[in-house]
Structures are given as C-alpha cells and as structure tokens.
Short mmCIF file of C-alpha atoms in Angstrom, two decimals:
data_model
loop_
_atom_site.label_atom_id
_atom_site.label_comp_id
_atom_site.label_asym_id
_atom_site.label_seq_id
_atom_site.Cartn_x
_atom_site.Cartn_y
_atom_site.Cartn_z
CA MET J 7 28.67 -8.55 -29.85
CA SER J 8 30.62 -5.08 -30.77
CA ASP J 9 33.72 -5.85 -28.69
CA PRO J 10 33.78 -10.10 -28.14
CA ASN J 11 36.84 -11.89 -26.25
CA VAL J 12 39.44 -12.77 -27.51
CA VAL J 13 42.10 -15.48 -25.95
CA VAL J 14 45.57 -13.82 -24.19
CA ALA J 15 48.14 -15.75 -23.70
CA ARG J 16 50.61 -14.74 -21.10
CA ASN J 17 54.04 -16.48 -19.57
CA THR J 18 56.25 -15.19 -16.68
CA ASP J 19 59.87 -15.71 -15.56
CA LYS J 20 59.19 -16.27 -12.58
CA ALA J 21 57.64 -19.66 -13.57
CA PRO J 22 59.15 -22.18 -16.38
CA VAL J 23 58.40 -21.38 -19.61
CA SER J 24 57.93 -23.37 -22.48
CA ASP J 25 58.75 -23.17 -26.04
CA LEU J 26 55.28 -25.64 -25.96
CA TYR J 27 52.53 -23.93 -24.93
CA SER J 28 51.82 -20.55 -22.50
CA GLN J 29 51.55 -20.81 -18.56
CA THR J 30 47.97 -19.32 -19.22
CA VAL J 31 45.93 -18.38 -21.31
CA ALA J 32 42.50 -15.93 -20.90
CA PHE J 33 39.70 -16.80 -22.02
CA SER J 34 36.53 -14.51 -20.47
CA HIS J 35 36.17 -15.39 -17.30
CA TYR J 36 38.39 -18.11 -16.86
CA ASN J 37 42.56 -18.43 -16.78
CA ASN J 38 43.42 -21.89 -17.89
CA LEU J 39 46.97 -23.11 -16.45
CA SER J 40 49.77 -25.87 -17.76
CA ALA J 41 49.96 -28.14 -15.33
CA GLN J 42 53.09 -27.17 -13.10
CA LEU J 43 56.23 -29.61 -13.12
CA PRO J 44 58.06 -29.17 -10.27
CA ILE J 45 60.57 -27.01 -11.59
CA ASP J 46 62.94 -24.30 -10.10
CA PRO J 47 63.19 -21.26 -13.15
CA ALA J 48 66.12 -20.38 -12.08
CA THR J 49 67.83 -23.32 -12.24
CA GLY J 50 65.38 -25.31 -14.91
CA ALA J 51 65.68 -28.74 -13.17
CA ILE J 52 63.59 -30.72 -11.17
CA VAL J 53 64.12 -29.63 -7.65
CA THR J 54 65.51 -32.44 -4.73
CA GLY J 55 63.76 -33.78 -1.93
CA GLY J 56 60.41 -36.20 -2.07
CA ALA J 57 57.09 -35.47 -3.48
CA ALA J 58 56.25 -32.24 -0.38
CA GLU J 59 58.95 -30.82 -1.61
CA GLN J 60 58.15 -31.68 -5.52
CA ALA J 61 54.84 -30.16 -4.73
CA GLU J 62 55.75 -27.13 -2.95
CA GLN J 63 57.46 -25.89 -6.29
CA CYS J 64 54.73 -26.97 -8.09
CA PHE J 65 52.60 -24.85 -6.02
CA LYS J 66 54.98 -21.71 -5.93
CA ASN J 67 55.18 -21.89 -9.89
CA LEU J 68 51.17 -21.78 -10.08
CA GLN J 69 51.22 -19.09 -7.73
CA ALA J 70 53.52 -17.15 -9.32
CA ILE J 71 51.75 -17.54 -12.57
CA VAL J 72 48.66 -16.13 -10.75
CA GLU J 73 50.19 -13.54 -9.17
CA SER J 74 51.58 -12.17 -12.52
CA ILE J 75 48.28 -11.84 -13.57
CA GLY J 76 47.46 -10.27 -10.61
CA HIS J 77 45.55 -12.91 -8.93
CA ASP J 78 46.15 -14.44 -5.98
CA MET J 79 45.74 -17.81 -4.76
CA ASN J 80 42.49 -17.88 -3.52
CA ASP J 81 41.27 -17.15 -6.95
CA ILE J 82 41.97 -20.84 -7.60
CA ILE J 83 38.98 -22.92 -8.87
CA ARG J 84 40.02 -26.21 -9.36
CA VAL J 85 43.20 -28.09 -9.01
CA SER J 86 44.12 -31.36 -10.09
CA ILE J 87 47.03 -33.39 -9.02
CA PHE J 88 48.57 -36.11 -10.76
CA LEU J 89 50.93 -38.57 -8.77
CA ALA J 90 53.84 -41.84 -9.76
CA ASP J 91 52.46 -42.59 -6.42
CA ILE J 92 49.07 -42.80 -4.96
CA MET J 93 51.22 -43.05 -1.16
CA ASP J 94 52.48 -39.42 -1.82
CA LEU J 95 48.62 -38.11 -1.46
CA ASN J 96 49.08 -37.82 2.45
CA ALA J 97 52.37 -35.34 1.96
CA VAL J 98 51.18 -33.59 -0.73
CA GLU J 99 47.86 -32.65 0.69
CA LYS J 100 49.85 -31.41 3.42
CA VAL J 101 51.77 -28.92 1.09
CA GLN J 102 48.39 -28.04 -0.80
CA ALA J 103 46.29 -27.11 2.62
CA SER J 104 49.73 -24.31 3.57
CA PHE J 105 48.86 -22.77 0.47
CA PHE J 106 45.08 -22.60 0.56
CA PRO J 107 44.64 -22.01 4.53
CA THR J 108 41.16 -20.59 4.29
CA TYR J 109 40.00 -21.82 1.84
CA GLN J 110 39.90 -25.33 -0.76
CA PRO J 111 38.96 -25.27 -4.25
CA ALA J 112 37.21 -28.26 -5.78
CA ARG J 113 39.84 -31.10 -7.03
CA THR J 114 41.39 -34.15 -8.73
CA VAL J 115 43.96 -36.16 -7.91
CA ALA J 116 45.26 -39.12 -9.62
CA ALA J 117 48.77 -41.68 -9.82
CA VAL J 118 49.42 -41.76 -13.68
CA ASP J 119 52.04 -44.34 -15.30
CA ALA J 120 54.43 -41.58 -15.53
CA LEU J 121 55.12 -37.52 -15.62
CA PRO J 122 57.42 -35.69 -17.96
CA GLN J 123 60.73 -35.64 -16.36
CA ASP J 124 60.08 -38.34 -14.02
CA ALA J 125 58.74 -36.36 -11.29
CA LEU J 126 56.55 -37.30 -9.22
CA VAL J 127 54.23 -35.09 -9.05
CA PHE J 128 52.12 -32.01 -11.38
CA ILE J 129 49.18 -30.32 -11.07
CA GLU J 130 47.49 -27.65 -13.34
CA ALA J 131 44.40 -25.14 -11.68
CA LEU J 132 41.98 -23.16 -13.24
CA VAL J 133 41.72 -19.59 -12.38
CA ASP J 134 38.50 -17.10 -12.22
CA ASN J 135 38.92 -13.81 -14.37
CA GLY J 136 36.24 -11.07 -13.60
CA GLU J 137 37.46 -9.12 -15.54
CA GLY J 138 37.06 -10.99 -18.64
CA THR J 139 39.17 -10.87 -22.08
CA GLN J 140 37.23 -8.05 -23.77
CA SER J 141 38.71 -4.77 -25.27
CA VAL J 142 37.40 -2.73 -22.08
CA PRO J 143 38.37 -5.08 -18.85
CA GLN J 144 34.93 -5.58 -16.62
CA ALA J 145 34.31 -4.89 -13.30
CA GLY J 146 35.89 -7.85 -12.32
CA ASP J 147 32.84 -8.07 -9.32
CA LEU J 148 32.50 -11.27 -9.80
CA VAL J 149 32.47 -13.58 -6.37
CA LYS J 150 32.83 -17.59 -6.75
CA LEU J 151 30.71 -19.44 -4.52
CA THR J 152 31.28 -22.61 -2.96
CA ASN J 153 28.86 -25.76 -1.28
CA ASN J 154 29.30 -29.19 0.14
CA THR J 155 26.57 -30.97 0.98
CA HIS J 156 25.76 -34.22 3.47
CA THR J 157 24.44 -36.00 0.59
CA ALA J 158 27.84 -36.28 -0.99
CA PRO J 159 31.03 -37.21 0.91
CA TYR J 160 32.98 -34.46 2.46
CA ASP J 161 36.86 -33.99 1.44
CA ALA J 162 38.90 -31.69 4.47
CA GLY J 163 41.03 -31.27 0.91
CA SER J 164 38.16 -30.09 -1.68
CA THR J 165 35.01 -27.86 -2.06
CA GLN J 166 32.25 -30.28 -3.02
CA THR J 167 31.66 -27.79 -6.35
CA VAL J 168 32.90 -23.99 -6.47
CA ALA J 169 31.10 -22.23 -9.11
CA PHE J 170 32.22 -18.60 -10.77
CA SER J 171 30.13 -17.16 -13.99
CA HIS J 172 29.08 -19.29 -15.46
CA TYR J 173 30.68 -22.78 -14.83
CA ASN J 174 29.88 -25.03 -11.57
CA ASN J 175 33.80 -27.36 -11.63
CA ILE J 176 33.01 -30.43 -9.34
CA THR J 177 35.08 -32.15 -7.28
CA MET J 178 36.31 -35.12 -8.56
CA GLN J 179 33.69 -37.75 -7.15
CA LEU J 180 34.83 -41.31 -6.14
CA PRO J 181 32.70 -44.46 -4.66
CA LEU J 182 32.84 -43.27 -1.15
CA ASP J 183 29.51 -44.42 0.42
CA PRO J 184 28.57 -40.25 1.73
CA GLY J 185 27.35 -41.48 5.35
CA THR J 186 30.17 -43.33 6.34
CA GLY J 187 33.06 -41.63 3.83
CA ARG J 188 35.11 -44.71 2.67
CA PRO J 189 34.37 -46.62 -0.20
CA ILE J 190 31.60 -48.59 -0.91
CA LEU J 191 31.67 -52.29 -1.53
CA GLY J 192 31.31 -53.54 -4.85
CA ASP J 193 32.05 -54.15 -8.04
CA VAL J 194 33.30 -51.53 -11.05
CA ALA J 195 29.73 -50.94 -11.70
CA ALA J 196 28.64 -50.27 -8.44
CA GLN J 197 31.23 -47.78 -7.83
CA THR J 198 30.82 -46.27 -10.74
CA ALA J 199 27.01 -45.68 -10.06
CA GLN J 200 28.49 -44.47 -6.89
CA CYS J 201 30.48 -42.03 -8.54
CA LEU J 202 27.96 -40.01 -10.52
CA THR J 203 25.16 -40.33 -8.02
CA ASN J 204 27.33 -38.09 -5.28
CA VAL J 205 27.93 -36.46 -8.76
CA LYS J 206 24.06 -35.99 -9.21
CA ALA J 207 23.78 -35.39 -4.71
CA ILE J 208 26.23 -32.57 -5.58
CA LEU J 209 24.15 -30.85 -8.74
CA THR J 210 21.36 -31.77 -7.09
CA SER J 211 22.06 -29.38 -3.94
CA VAL J 212 23.12 -26.54 -5.93
CA ASP J 213 19.55 -26.59 -7.81
CA VAL J 214 21.12 -27.91 -10.45
CA PRO J 215 19.88 -30.42 -13.63
CA PHE J 216 21.97 -33.81 -13.96
CA ASP J 217 21.94 -33.24 -17.95
CA ASP J 218 23.66 -29.33 -17.33
CA ILE J 219 26.59 -31.39 -17.81
CA VAL J 220 29.07 -30.03 -20.73
CA LYS J 221 31.95 -32.08 -19.67
CA VAL J 222 32.56 -35.58 -17.95
CA THR J 223 36.19 -36.89 -17.24
CA ILE J 224 35.81 -40.61 -16.30
CA PHE J 225 39.54 -41.93 -14.70
CA VAL J 226 39.02 -45.61 -15.01
CA LYS J 227 42.16 -47.94 -13.04
CA ASN J 228 41.93 -51.36 -15.21
CA LEU J 229 41.22 -50.28 -18.96
CA ALA J 230 39.59 -53.79 -19.43
CA ASP J 231 36.15 -51.87 -16.97
CA ALA J 232 35.59 -49.29 -20.03
CA SER J 233 32.34 -51.66 -21.18
CA VAL J 234 31.43 -51.99 -17.71
CA VAL J 235 31.53 -48.57 -16.82
CA ASP J 236 29.62 -46.87 -20.16
CA ASP J 237 26.86 -49.52 -19.22
CA VAL J 238 26.45 -47.19 -15.78
CA TYR J 239 27.29 -44.51 -17.65
CA LYS J 240 24.40 -45.13 -20.19
CA THR J 241 21.72 -45.32 -16.94
CA PHE J 242 22.68 -41.76 -16.16
CA PHE J 243 22.78 -40.15 -19.26
CA PRO J 244 20.48 -38.91 -20.63
CA ASP J 245 19.02 -37.71 -17.62
CA SER J 246 15.56 -35.93 -18.56
CA GLY J 247 13.07 -36.39 -20.96
CA ILE J 248 13.94 -33.38 -22.25
CA ALA J 249 17.09 -34.04 -22.36
CA ARG J 250 16.22 -38.33 -24.08
CA ALA J 251 14.01 -36.66 -26.97
CA VAL J 252 17.66 -34.90 -27.80
CA ASN J 253 19.68 -37.18 -26.98
CA TYR J 254 22.14 -34.83 -25.32
CA LEU J 255 25.14 -36.36 -24.21
CA PRO J 256 28.28 -34.48 -22.99
CA ALA J 257 31.79 -34.23 -23.99
CA ARG J 258 33.43 -37.19 -22.62
CA THR J 259 36.86 -38.23 -21.95
CA VAL J 260 38.16 -41.35 -20.48
CA VAL J 261 41.13 -41.42 -18.55
CA PRO J 262 43.32 -44.77 -17.72
CA VAL J 263 45.75 -43.95 -14.29
CA LYS J 264 47.71 -45.87 -12.33
CA ASP J 265 45.68 -45.54 -8.83
CA LEU J 266 43.02 -43.41 -7.24
CA PRO J 267 43.06 -42.29 -3.42
CA TYR J 268 41.53 -45.18 -0.96
CA HIS J 269 42.51 -48.17 -4.36
CA CYS J 270 39.43 -46.81 -5.49
CA ASP J 271 38.53 -48.45 -8.99
CA VAL J 272 37.16 -45.71 -10.57
CA ALA J 273 36.20 -41.65 -10.24
CA VAL J 274 34.34 -39.79 -11.79
CA GLU J 275 34.99 -35.44 -12.17
CA ALA J 276 32.13 -33.60 -13.95
CA VAL J 277 32.09 -29.89 -15.35
CA VAL J 278 28.75 -27.85 -15.59
CA SER J 279 26.90 -25.18 -16.79
CA HIS J 280 25.92 -22.42 -14.53
CA GLY J 281 23.06 -19.98 -16.21
CA ASP J 282 22.80 -18.38 -12.61
CA GLY J 283 26.05 -16.66 -13.17
CA THR J 284 27.66 -15.76 -9.59
CA PRO J 285 26.42 -12.07 -8.59
CA PRO J 286 26.41 -9.48 -9.62
CA GLN J 287 24.94 -11.90 -12.52
CA ALA J 288 21.24 -11.49 -13.14
CA ILE J 289 19.59 -14.93 -12.45
CA GLU J 290 16.67 -13.83 -14.85
CA ASP J 291 20.02 -14.80 -17.65
CA ARG J 292 19.57 -18.39 -17.39
CA HIS J 293 16.41 -19.31 -19.32
CA GLY J 294 18.08 -17.96 -22.49
CA LEU J 295 21.70 -19.57 -22.54
CA ILE J 296 21.81 -23.06 -23.86
CA ILE J 297 24.17 -25.88 -24.00
CA GLU J 298 24.77 -26.42 -27.85
CA ALA J 299 26.03 -29.98 -28.91
CA CYS J 300 27.42 -30.46 -31.75
CA ASN J 301 28.76 -33.64 -34.17
CA THR J 302 30.40 -33.53 -37.71
CA ASP J 303 31.24 -35.94 -39.17
CA ALA J 304 34.51 -35.32 -40.16
CA ALA J 305 35.43 -36.57 -36.53
CA PRO J 306 34.47 -40.12 -35.25
CA LYS J 307 31.97 -40.06 -33.88
CA CYS J 308 31.47 -42.52 -29.71
CA PRO J 309 28.09 -43.14 -28.99
CA LEU J 310 28.63 -41.96 -25.68
CA ALA J 311 29.83 -38.46 -26.00
CA THR J 312 29.35 -35.83 -28.03
CA GLN J 313 31.89 -34.15 -29.97
CA SER J 314 31.14 -30.53 -29.02
CA VAL J 315 29.66 -29.07 -25.74
CA ALA J 316 29.53 -25.68 -25.76
CA PHE J 317 27.84 -23.37 -23.12
CA SER J 318 28.18 -19.18 -22.28
CA HIS J 319 31.74 -18.48 -23.88
CA TYR J 320 33.42 -22.57 -23.92
CA ASN J 321 33.87 -25.00 -25.77
CA ASN J 322 34.09 -28.70 -24.42
CA ILE J 323 35.35 -30.92 -27.33
CA SER J 324 36.15 -34.80 -26.18
CA ALA J 325 39.16 -36.81 -26.26
CA GLN J 326 40.03 -37.88 -29.58
CA LEU J 327 42.20 -40.81 -30.12
CA PRO J 328 43.43 -41.80 -33.93
CA LEU J 329 40.96 -43.14 -35.62
CA ASP J 330 39.63 -43.57 -38.82
CA LEU J 331 36.58 -42.81 -39.31
CA SER J 332 34.64 -46.24 -39.35
CA GLY J 333 36.36 -46.19 -35.36
CA LYS J 334 39.64 -47.94 -36.24
CA LEU J 335 43.18 -47.40 -35.15
CA ILE J 336 45.02 -45.54 -37.98
CA ASP J 337 48.63 -46.88 -38.44
CA GLY J 338 51.38 -44.89 -37.58
CA THR J 339 54.21 -43.31 -35.30
CA VAL J 340 53.00 -41.51 -32.60
CA ALA J 341 53.45 -38.21 -34.66
CA GLU J 342 51.41 -39.45 -37.17
CA GLN J 343 48.85 -40.23 -34.44
CA THR J 344 49.12 -36.91 -33.01
CA ALA J 345 48.83 -35.18 -36.27
CA GLN J 346 45.55 -37.31 -36.68
CA CYS J 347 44.22 -36.19 -33.03
CA LEU J 348 44.74 -32.85 -34.05
CA ALA J 349 43.52 -32.89 -36.96
CA TYR J 350 40.05 -34.08 -35.86
CA VAL J 351 39.86 -31.45 -32.79
CA LYS J 352 40.70 -28.80 -35.99
CA ALA J 353 37.36 -30.15 -37.38
CA ILE J 354 35.12 -30.04 -35.07
CA VAL J 355 36.10 -26.28 -33.75
CA GLU J 356 35.90 -25.30 -36.70
CA SER J 357 33.11 -27.81 -37.69
CA VAL J 358 31.37 -24.51 -35.57
CA ASP J 359 32.36 -21.72 -37.21
CA HIS J 360 36.53 -21.20 -34.77
CA VAL J 361 39.26 -21.59 -35.79
CA VAL J 362 42.58 -23.29 -34.20
CA GLU J 363 44.11 -20.70 -32.33
CA ASP J 364 40.26 -20.38 -30.65
CA ILE J 365 41.80 -23.47 -28.19
CA VAL J 366 42.97 -22.86 -24.72
CA LYS J 367 44.06 -25.90 -23.17
CA VAL J 368 44.68 -28.96 -24.46
CA ASN J 369 45.33 -32.11 -22.47
CA VAL J 370 47.38 -34.85 -23.70
CA TYR J 371 47.37 -38.51 -22.99
CA LEU J 372 50.24 -40.71 -23.82
CA ALA J 373 50.18 -44.63 -23.53
CA ASP J 374 54.20 -44.45 -23.51
CA ILE J 375 56.02 -41.04 -22.11
CA ALA J 376 58.73 -42.08 -23.71
CA ASP J 377 57.11 -40.53 -26.91
CA LEU J 378 56.67 -37.23 -25.51
CA ALA J 379 59.59 -35.83 -28.08
CA ALA J 380 57.97 -37.64 -31.29
CA MET J 381 54.04 -36.62 -30.01
CA ASN J 382 55.61 -32.81 -29.81
CA GLU J 383 57.10 -32.56 -32.32
CA ALA J 384 53.62 -33.31 -34.26
CA TYR J 385 52.27 -30.88 -31.75
CA ALA J 386 54.44 -27.82 -32.67
CA ALA J 387 54.35 -27.83 -35.97
CA PHE J 388 50.31 -28.41 -35.89
CA PHE J 389 49.93 -25.35 -33.37
CA GLY J 390 53.21 -23.15 -34.96
CA ASP J 391 52.74 -19.91 -33.19
CA HIS J 392 49.23 -19.95 -31.07
CA LYS J 393 50.22 -22.17 -28.46
CA PRO J 394 47.27 -22.94 -25.45
CA ALA J 395 47.85 -24.04 -22.58
CA ARG J 396 48.78 -27.31 -21.37
CA LYS J 397 48.91 -30.75 -19.81
CA VAL J 398 50.91 -33.76 -20.57
CA VAL J 399 50.29 -37.44 -18.75
CA GLY J 400 51.78 -41.37 -19.46
CA CYS J 401 48.71 -43.25 -18.70
CA GLY J 402 50.92 -46.86 -19.42
CA GLU J 403 47.52 -47.81 -21.91
CA LEU J 404 44.69 -45.74 -24.57
CA PRO J 405 40.97 -46.51 -25.60
CA PHE J 406 42.20 -48.95 -29.05
CA GLY J 407 45.59 -49.43 -28.19
CA ALA J 408 46.53 -45.94 -28.63
CA ARG J 409 49.40 -44.18 -28.31
CA VAL J 410 47.95 -40.99 -28.07
CA MET J 411 44.84 -38.83 -26.82
CA ILE J 412 43.94 -35.33 -27.28
CA ASP J 413 41.34 -33.46 -25.92
CA ALA J 414 41.19 -29.58 -25.72
CA ILE J 415 38.88 -26.63 -24.81
CA ALA J 416 38.27 -23.69 -26.54
CA GLY J 417 37.02 -19.82 -26.74
CA ASN J 418 33.56 -19.83 -27.71
CA TRP J 419 32.97 -15.64 -28.06
CA GLU J 420 29.47 -15.23 -29.37
CA GLY J 421 28.21 -17.31 -26.74
CA THR J 422 25.45 -19.46 -26.59
CA PRO J 423 22.00 -17.21 -26.74
CA PRO J 424 20.62 -14.75 -25.94
CA VAL J 425 23.72 -13.31 -27.58
CA ALA J 426 23.97 -9.98 -26.89
#
C-alpha cells in the first residue's frame, strides 16, 4: 500500500480539552470521538440544571468537535448515551431530537453506577470520515446506508443499522417483541436470546450473515447473570458451518450497568463487517475482504471471544481484565490493575504486528469511579504523548472482582485481504 492511512488526532477549544485524550481521532473512514461530559468549555465546569440541560451541553460539545473537522451532525453514525438515572431518558431524547431533526443514528443507551464529575449524562459518538486519512484526501463522496426492518423492534430515537464504508453499526438491541415493541416476558436467558434474535433479524434484512459480527458488547444489569447470558450466547456463536469449523468468535466486552431502557435485564450491541462497502465503493470487493481473528498466548484467552478481530482498516480488541495468564485476578492497586490491562492490550496489538500508537479509541470501565485519578496516573504513564479518544464510566462491579477493565479499537492500516 503506497499511501497508507495514518492516525489523525484533533482538538478544538470550542469543546472541553483534556491532557489525557484527544477529542477526536480519525483513521481511514471513521472519526472516533471521546465521550463528552456536560462541561461548558468557557468555564470548565458542568452546566447547571438537570439531565436535559446536561444532555444539551454534551451534544453541543459533540457538535463543536464534529464541525471543527469539517463535518456536521448528520455525519454521526452512532451515539452512545450513558445516564446516571434511566428515568432521565425521555428528557434526553427530546434534546437528542433537536440535534437530529431528520435523521437518527444508531444508538446505545444505558444507566451506569457513576459518571465522571458526578455528571447525569455522558455522550460519545462515531462519525464518518469519507475523506479518509491518507496523505492525499479521498473524494469524500461515500454515503451512509440506513435501514429499519419490521422483524426487529423499531425505535423512533434510532436507526436499527447504519452502514458506512466497510462497517455496519447496529443499534443496541433490547429484549423487545418486534410485533408489540414491548419487553418479552421471560428470565435473563430468554431476554438474551431475544436480543440476539433481534440483532440477527436486522442483519438478515440487509443480507449480512450473523458471523460477520466483529465485536459484541453485552450490557447486563446483574453481573451474577453473566453465566446465564454466556450459555445463551454460545448457542448463537459460531453461527454458520464455516464459522464453526474455525471456531470464529467476535471480540467481546461485558459491561455491568445499573439499568436499561424498559428496566430490561440485558441488552446487546454489535459492530459488523460490511464487505459491500457503501457507494461508490464496489460491491464486488467484498469477495476478497476477510475477517482476521487472532489470539496470542501473551494475554488471557476467553472461550467466548477472540482477543482481536480485524476487518478492513480496524482491529477490534476484546475487553481486558487484570488477570494473570491462568485467569486469576492479580493482587494490586487500581493503578497496577490498569497497567496490567493496558499491557495486555499492547500485547494483543503487537501480536498482530501493530503498535500502541495505532490505538484510536479506549474504553475504560471502573468498578468505583472514585478510582479515576489513580487509573488516570497509570493510563498517562502508559500512553505518554499518544492520546487516543476515550470513555470512562463507573460500573459498580466488574467480572472477577476487578477494579478496572479496558477494551480498545486500533487502526489496521494494511487492511484485510485483498490489499492493493
């Protein structure tokens, strides 16, 4: 590849600036935006008011970042909204509608145990980048493809699937009956099956196989239900005979949350490869693009996930916990646990012939948001001058009793075959 994509990190003084992360990091056809707190960039303080006022400031900050890189709000592919109280969702949705009057991105919504600075609302976004990040900008004329199907639940606040270039972004699926739009009656196993069935229906509606999923994020209200969720998950992955033959499993993160819309017990978000691309990319290119799933002995392995799943120009890294290689939680402070998680992320990235500087987005999950400063110290020591986009939320508890959990997205400049 004579003109490879590069990582492009940018900031604007029209939104809050951090020494720890960049507001937006572009690679290839996507801009990865850091989650925005409801901070007024002029004062550096959280705005006064309730969830509606805070949501408006979060969206204003996102808008300022998006416009600073020559884009607009209609270029947003996905928004993820994290709340302190799920009952604030209606107020936040009214604000969202004012920023997206004609188009709704794919969306994820969850209430978590705590947000930084005791905020009520925290919002991140994924934005298209049709111009790419090569030394010579591309034409920028790629279009996004949106689709809803009656075979999955319809939500006025989101589009079920939004595709741009070589990725489909699926709205977080709740255990809702597509016919009624209401939660199904059933335990967490039934709810998990319904979520995954809804994801599968959406993919079927756009002629995409279930095994084209490259990353799954599961939100579970009671971490004790994780084993039940896993039992159902194993009945969906791998899906096809080809995938079963190689035991293909997407990258995965399991996030404990305080609550979900409709007070459901579980929800599922998926990121999916899209070999067709979006016009004017040629559909026939899909026949050579492949998913590359890799594990390394230098990081803990999970029987239900692959450590790194690459498609086209991105590597999707599964959540890393501070475990030793035998799968036991390490002893240590939150700083030491953070360093261990990041060391595993580095080992995985290096195992696929990349470097830490290729990381474009980091998601940090803390058991206790009060550990934020200690985590930040270890985080800053690890990344140095490289500042990926970032999100941090408090979860109350994490798998294995860990105090921190980290997943990441890395650029994959060589792409996946065919390579020009």
